[in-house]
Coordinates of C-alpha atoms in Angstrom, one line a residue:
M1 CA 0.0 0.0 0.0
N2 CA 2.9 2.4 0.6
A3 CA 4.1 2.8 -3.0
V4 CA 4.7 6.3 -4.2
S5 CA 1.6 8.2 -5.2
T6 CA 1.2 11.0 -7.6
L7 CA -1.7 13.3 -8.5
P8 CA -3.4 12.7 -11.9
D9 CA -1.8 15.1 -14.4
D10 CA -5.1 17.0 -14.9
L11 CA -5.6 17.5 -11.2
D12 CA -2.0 18.5 -10.7
D13 CA -2.1 21.1 -13.5
A14 CA -5.5 22.5 -12.3
L15 CA -4.2 22.8 -8.8
E16 CA -1.0 24.5 -9.8
A17 CA -3.0 27.0 -12.0
S18 CA -5.5 27.7 -9.2
L19 CA -2.8 28.2 -6.6
G20 CA -0.9 30.4 -9.0
R21 CA -3.6 33.1 -8.5
F22 CA -2.2 33.8 -5.0
P23 CA 1.2 34.9 -3.8
T24 CA 3.1 32.0 -2.2
T25 CA 3.6 34.1 0.9
E26 CA -0.2 34.5 1.3
L27 CA -0.7 30.8 0.9
T28 CA 2.0 30.0 3.4
R29 CA 0.4 32.4 6.0
S30 CA -3.0 30.8 5.4
V31 CA -1.5 27.3 5.9
Q32 CA 0.0 28.3 9.2
T33 CA -3.4 29.7 10.3
L34 CA -5.2 26.5 9.3
I35 CA -2.6 24.4 11.2
R36 CA -3.1 26.5 14.3
Q37 CA -6.9 26.2 14.0
Y38 CA -6.9 22.5 13.7
R39 CA -4.4 22.1 16.6
E40 CA -6.1 24.5 19.0
G41 CA -9.7 23.9 17.9
F42 CA -12.2 26.1 16.1
D43 CA -15.9 27.0 16.1
R44 CA -17.5 23.9 14.5
S45 CA -20.5 26.0 13.5
V46 CA -18.3 28.1 11.1
P47 CA -16.7 26.5 8.1
A48 CA -12.9 26.3 8.6
L49 CA -12.5 27.1 4.8
S50 CA -14.3 30.4 4.9
S51 CA -12.3 32.3 2.3
E52 CA -10.9 31.8 -1.1
A53 CA -7.4 32.1 0.1
A54 CA -8.0 29.6 3.0
V55 CA -9.4 27.1 0.5
A56 CA -6.5 27.5 -1.9
A57 CA -4.0 27.1 1.0
Y58 CA -5.8 24.0 2.2
A59 CA -6.0 22.5 -1.2
G60 CA -2.3 23.1 -1.8
Y61 CA -1.3 21.9 1.6
R62 CA -3.5 18.9 2.1
M63 CA -5.2 17.8 -1.2
P64 CA -2.2 15.8 -2.5
A65 CA -2.1 13.8 0.7
T66 CA -5.8 13.3 1.2
Y67 CA -6.2 12.2 -2.4
S68 CA -3.4 9.7 -2.0
A69 CA -4.8 8.3 1.2
V70 CA -8.3 7.9 0.0
R71 CA -7.1 6.4 -3.3
A72 CA -5.0 3.9 -1.3
A73 CA -8.0 2.9 0.8
L74 CA -10.3 2.6 -2.1
R75 CA -7.8 0.5 -4.0
Q76 CA -7.8 -2.0 -1.2
V77 CA -11.6 -2.3 -1.5
A78 CA -11.3 -2.8 -5.3
L79 CA -8.7 -5.5 -4.9
L80 CA -10.9 -7.4 -2.5
A81 CA -14.2 -6.8 -4.3
P82 CA -13.5 -6.9 -8.1
G83 CA -17.2 -7.5 -8.6
F84 CA -18.0 -4.1 -7.0
V85 CA -18.5 -1.8 -10.0
P86 CA -20.0 1.5 -8.7
E87 CA -21.7 3.9 -11.1
T88 CA -22.8 6.5 -8.5
Q89 CA -20.9 8.2 -5.7
M90 CA -21.9 10.5 -2.8
D91 CA -19.0 12.2 -1.1
V92 CA -20.0 13.6 2.3
G93 CA -18.0 16.6 3.5
G94 CA -16.1 16.5 0.3
G95 CA -14.0 19.7 0.7
T96 CA -12.3 20.5 -2.6
G97 CA -13.0 17.0 -4.1
S98 CA -10.1 14.7 -3.1
A99 CA -12.3 11.6 -2.8
L100 CA -14.2 12.5 -6.0
W101 CA -11.0 12.4 -8.0
A102 CA -9.7 9.3 -6.1
A103 CA -12.8 7.3 -6.6
S104 CA -12.8 8.0 -10.3
A105 CA -9.1 6.9 -10.5
V106 CA -10.0 3.6 -8.9
W107 CA -13.4 3.0 -10.6
P108 CA -13.6 4.5 -14.1
T109 CA -17.1 3.0 -14.2
L110 CA -18.5 5.9 -12.1
R111 CA -21.1 7.9 -14.1
T112 CA -22.4 10.4 -11.7
A113 CA -21.2 11.9 -8.4
T114 CA -22.5 14.3 -5.8
V115 CA -20.3 16.2 -3.3
L116 CA -21.8 17.5 -0.1
E117 CA -19.8 20.4 1.4
Q118 CA -20.8 23.3 3.7
S119 CA -18.2 25.8 2.5
P120 CA -19.3 27.8 -0.6
S121 CA -15.6 28.7 -1.1
A122 CA -14.6 25.1 -1.1
I123 CA -17.4 24.2 -3.5
A124 CA -16.3 26.9 -5.9
F125 CA -12.7 25.9 -5.8
G126 CA -13.5 22.2 -6.1
R127 CA -15.8 22.7 -9.0
R128 CA -13.2 24.7 -10.8
L129 CA -10.6 21.9 -10.3
A130 CA -13.2 19.3 -11.4
G131 CA -13.8 21.2 -14.6
H132 CA -10.4 20.1 -15.8
A133 CA -11.0 16.3 -15.3
P134 CA -11.2 14.0 -18.2
A135 CA -13.8 11.8 -16.4
A136 CA -17.3 13.0 -16.9
A137 CA -18.3 11.8 -13.3
V138 CA -15.7 14.3 -11.9
R139 CA -16.2 17.1 -14.5
E140 CA -20.0 17.1 -14.3
A141 CA -20.2 16.3 -10.5
R142 CA -23.0 17.9 -8.6
W143 CA -21.7 20.2 -5.8
Q144 CA -24.3 20.7 -3.1
Q145 CA -24.0 23.0 0.0
A146 CA -24.9 20.9 3.0
F147 CA -23.9 20.7 6.6
V148 CA -22.6 17.3 7.9
D149 CA -24.7 17.0 11.1
R150 CA -27.3 14.9 12.9
D151 CA -30.0 16.3 10.6
A152 CA -28.3 15.2 7.4
P153 CA -30.3 12.6 5.5
A154 CA -28.9 9.2 4.8
P155 CA -27.0 9.3 1.5
A156 CA -27.9 6.9 -1.3
A157 CA -25.3 5.9 -3.9
D158 CA -23.3 2.8 -4.9
L159 CA -20.3 4.3 -3.3
V160 CA -20.5 6.6 -0.3
T161 CA -17.2 8.3 0.9
M162 CA -16.4 10.5 3.9
S163 CA -12.8 11.4 4.4
Y164 CA -11.1 13.6 7.0
V165 CA -14.5 14.8 8.4
L166 CA -15.2 13.1 11.7
G167 CA -12.5 15.0 13.5
E168 CA -14.3 18.3 12.8
L169 CA -17.5 17.0 14.5
S170 CA -18.4 16.7 18.1
P171 CA -18.5 13.1 19.5
A172 CA -22.3 13.1 19.7
V173 CA -22.6 14.4 16.1
Q174 CA -20.1 11.8 14.9
E175 CA -22.3 9.0 16.2
D176 CA -25.4 10.4 14.6
V177 CA -23.7 10.9 11.3
I178 CA -22.2 7.4 11.3
G179 CA -25.7 6.1 12.2
S180 CA -27.2 7.9 9.2
L181 CA -24.5 6.6 6.9
A182 CA -25.0 3.0 8.2
R183 CA -28.8 3.2 7.6
G184 CA -28.2 4.4 4.1
A185 CA -25.7 1.6 3.4
A186 CA -28.0 -1.0 5.0
R187 CA -30.7 -0.3 2.4
G188 CA -28.6 -1.3 -0.6
S189 CA -25.6 -3.3 -1.8
G190 CA -23.2 -0.4 -2.1
M191 CA -20.0 0.4 -0.2
L192 CA -19.3 2.9 2.5
V193 CA -15.7 4.0 3.0
I194 CA -14.6 6.3 5.9
V195 CA -11.0 7.7 6.1
E196 CA -9.4 9.6 8.9
P197 CA -5.9 10.7 9.7
G198 CA -3.6 7.9 10.8
T199 CA -3.1 9.3 14.3
P200 CA -4.2 7.7 17.6
A201 CA -7.2 10.0 17.7
G202 CA -8.1 9.3 14.1
Y203 CA -7.9 5.6 14.8
V204 CA -10.2 6.0 17.8
R205 CA -12.8 7.6 15.5
I206 CA -12.5 4.9 12.9
A207 CA -12.7 2.2 15.6
A208 CA -15.9 3.8 17.0
A209 CA -17.4 4.1 13.5
R210 CA -16.5 0.4 12.8
R211 CA -18.3 -0.7 15.9
L212 CA -21.4 1.3 14.9
L213 CA -21.4 -0.1 11.3
A214 CA -21.0 -3.7 12.5
A215 CA -23.8 -3.2 15.1
S216 CA -26.0 -1.9 12.2
G217 CA -25.6 -5.2 10.5
L218 CA -23.0 -4.2 7.9
H219 CA -20.1 -6.4 7.0
V220 CA -16.6 -4.9 7.3
V221 CA -14.8 -5.3 4.0
A222 CA -11.5 -3.7 4.7
P223 CA -9.0 -3.4 6.2
C224 CA -10.1 -5.9 8.8
P225 CA -10.3 -9.7 8.1
H226 CA -13.3 -10.0 10.4
D227 CA -16.4 -8.3 11.9
G228 CA -15.4 -8.9 15.5
E229 CA -13.9 -6.6 18.1
C230 CA -10.7 -4.9 17.0
P231 CA -7.8 -6.7 18.8
I232 CA -5.8 -3.5 19.1
R233 CA -6.2 -2.0 22.6
P234 CA -6.7 1.8 22.7
G235 CA -3.8 3.6 24.2
Q236 CA -1.3 0.8 23.4
D237 CA -1.3 1.0 19.6
W238 CA -3.5 2.1 16.7
C239 CA -4.4 0.6 13.3
H240 CA -3.1 2.8 10.5
F241 CA -1.4 2.7 7.2
A242 CA 0.7 5.0 5.0
V243 CA 1.2 6.2 1.5
R244 CA 4.2 8.1 0.2
L245 CA 3.5 10.9 -2.2
N246 CA 5.7 13.2 -4.3
R247 CA 5.8 16.9 -3.5
T248 CA 5.9 19.5 -6.3
A249 CA 8.1 22.5 -5.9
L250 CA 5.0 24.7 -5.1
H251 CA 3.8 22.1 -2.6
R252 CA 7.2 22.3 -0.8
R253 CA 7.1 26.1 -0.7
I254 CA 3.6 26.2 0.8
K255 CA 4.5 23.6 3.4
D256 CA 7.9 25.3 4.0
G257 CA 9.5 21.9 3.5
T258 CA 12.6 20.6 1.8
L259 CA 11.9 16.9 1.2
S260 CA 10.7 15.9 -2.3
F261 CA 8.2 13.5 -0.7
E262 CA 6.0 13.0 2.4
D263 CA 4.3 10.0 4.0
E264 CA 0.6 10.4 4.7
K265 CA -0.7 8.1 7.5
F266 CA -4.3 7.2 7.5
S267 CA -6.9 4.9 9.1
Y268 CA -10.0 3.7 7.3
V269 CA -12.9 1.3 7.3
A270 CA -15.0 0.0 4.4
A271 CA -18.3 -1.7 5.0
S272 CA -21.3 -3.0 3.0
A273 CA -24.6 -4.7 3.6
R274 CA -23.4 -7.2 1.1
P275 CA -20.8 -9.8 2.4
W276 CA -17.9 -9.2 0.0
P277 CA -14.8 -11.4 0.3
R278 CA -12.1 -9.9 2.5
A279 CA -8.4 -10.4 3.4
E280 CA -7.4 -13.6 5.3
S281 CA -5.2 -11.3 7.3
R282 CA -3.8 -7.7 7.1
I283 CA -0.1 -6.6 7.4
L284 CA -0.1 -3.9 10.2
R285 CA 3.6 -2.9 10.2
H286 CA 6.5 -2.7 7.8
P287 CA 7.7 -6.4 7.4
L288 CA 10.8 -7.1 9.5
K289 CA 13.3 -8.5 7.1
R290 CA 16.4 -10.4 8.1
K291 CA 18.6 -12.8 6.2
G292 CA 16.5 -15.8 5.2
L293 CA 13.5 -14.7 7.4
V294 CA 10.6 -12.2 7.2
T295 CA 8.4 -11.5 10.1
L296 CA 4.9 -10.1 9.5
R297 CA 2.8 -8.4 12.1
L298 CA -0.7 -9.4 11.2
C299 CA -4.3 -8.8 12.1
T300 CA -6.0 -12.2 11.7
A301 CA -9.6 -13.4 11.8
E302 CA -8.8 -16.3 14.2
D303 CA -5.8 -15.3 16.3
G304 CA -6.2 -11.6 16.6
L305 CA -2.7 -9.9 16.4
A306 CA 0.0 -12.3 15.5
D307 CA 3.7 -12.2 14.4
R308 CA 4.2 -14.7 11.6
P309 CA 7.7 -15.7 10.6
V310 CA 8.2 -16.7 7.0
S311 CA 11.5 -18.5 6.3
K312 CA 13.5 -18.9 3.1
R313 CA 12.6 -22.6 3.2
Q314 CA 9.0 -21.7 2.4
G315 CA 10.0 -20.9 -1.2
E316 CA 7.4 -18.9 -3.1
T317 CA 5.7 -17.8 0.2
Y318 CA 9.0 -16.4 1.3
R319 CA 9.5 -14.5 -1.9
E320 CA 5.9 -13.0 -1.6
A321 CA 6.7 -12.0 2.0
R322 CA 9.9 -10.2 0.8
D323 CA 7.7 -8.2 -1.6
A324 CA 4.9 -7.6 0.8
V325 CA 4.4 -4.1 2.3
W326 CA 2.6 -2.6 5.2
G327 CA -1.1 -2.5 4.5
D328 CA -1.3 -5.4 2.1
A329 CA -3.6 -8.4 2.5
W330 CA -1.9 -11.6 3.4
P331 CA -1.3 -14.2 2.1
A332 CA -0.8 -12.6 -1.3
D333 CA -1.9 -15.6 -3.3
R334 CA -5.1 -16.0 -1.2
E335 CA -6.1 -12.4 -1.0
S336 CA -9.7 -12.9 0.2
T337 CA -12.0 -15.2 2.1
S338 CA -15.7 -15.3 2.5
P339 CA -17.0 -13.2 5.4
A340 CA -19.2 -16.2 6.3
G341 CA -16.2 -18.5 6.5

C-alpha cells in the first residue's frame, strides 16, 4: 500500500494553476493559520474554509495527501471486491474534491457523483478543479452545499465516501452521522468508506465508526479480516497505514518543506450490507526482514494480532513475504476469504 503516489496530471495542472492566482507568501500564511486552528480547535458552526485564500491554501497543503490516502484505501476495496463496479458516488463533507478524484481513478465505471460540502468557497474551488477532469463523473459532478450534522439525510449511492471529516464534528454528532451513513448503506448493496488521519485520535474515531457499522448489520470489507472486536487496545497501539507521495516545488514552498516526498498516514474502514470477500489477514507494520527470514505483524480473523515468521525454506511464500508491504492483504496468493467462513 505504501508505493509512491502522484496526483493525476489533470488535477496537478489544475491545482497549480489555481494556486498560482495567489502569492506564495499569502498561501503559506494561510496554511499556518489553518494548522493553528486544527491544533487549537475552532468553532464547529463556522466553516474552517471560509475564504478563497484559505481554501486555496488548504488544497495546496492537504489535497495531494488526502487524495493519495483515499485512493489507497479505495484501491484495497477494489482488490478485495472486483465485482463491485460502482456507477454513482456520494462524497460527504467533500471539501475540494479529493475523494471525488480518487474514486474516479479507482473506478472509471463511475457515471455520476455528488459532493456535499458546507463551505461555498470550497465548493467553488473544487468545482473549478473538477472542470479540468477527463472523467465525466468528476467534471460534471453535482456540488451541493450541506452541513454534515445529525439532521443530514442518509445518502444513497453505490459508493459513499467520507474522508477527514469526523475530527471536525463533536463526538455526539459523529455518532449520529455514522448512524445515518449506516442506515443508508444497509438499504442497498453499495459500499461505505470512511477515512481519517492515521493518528491515535483518528484511529479511535475509525474504531468507533467500525463498531457502529457492525452493530448496524454491515459487513466490514477492509482493512479488517473479520467483523469482531478490534484486537488493538486503545492507548497501546493504533491501526493505521501510510502512502508516500511526491511533493511538487509549489507544494514544498507552501509547506515550507525541503523533502521531495512525504508520508501520509491514515486509518480507514469500508463496510457494506453485502458480504464481500475480504483479506485472510492484514499486514499492520513494515515487514521485519532479516537474512532468510521475514516476520509479518498481522491482524487475523482467528488469532487476533500475530507475528508470523516466513523463512526462506518456504520458497514462493517467502518471496511473496519479501515483496509484501505494510497494509497489504496476506497471504498474497489467497487475497480474500468469504465473510461467512
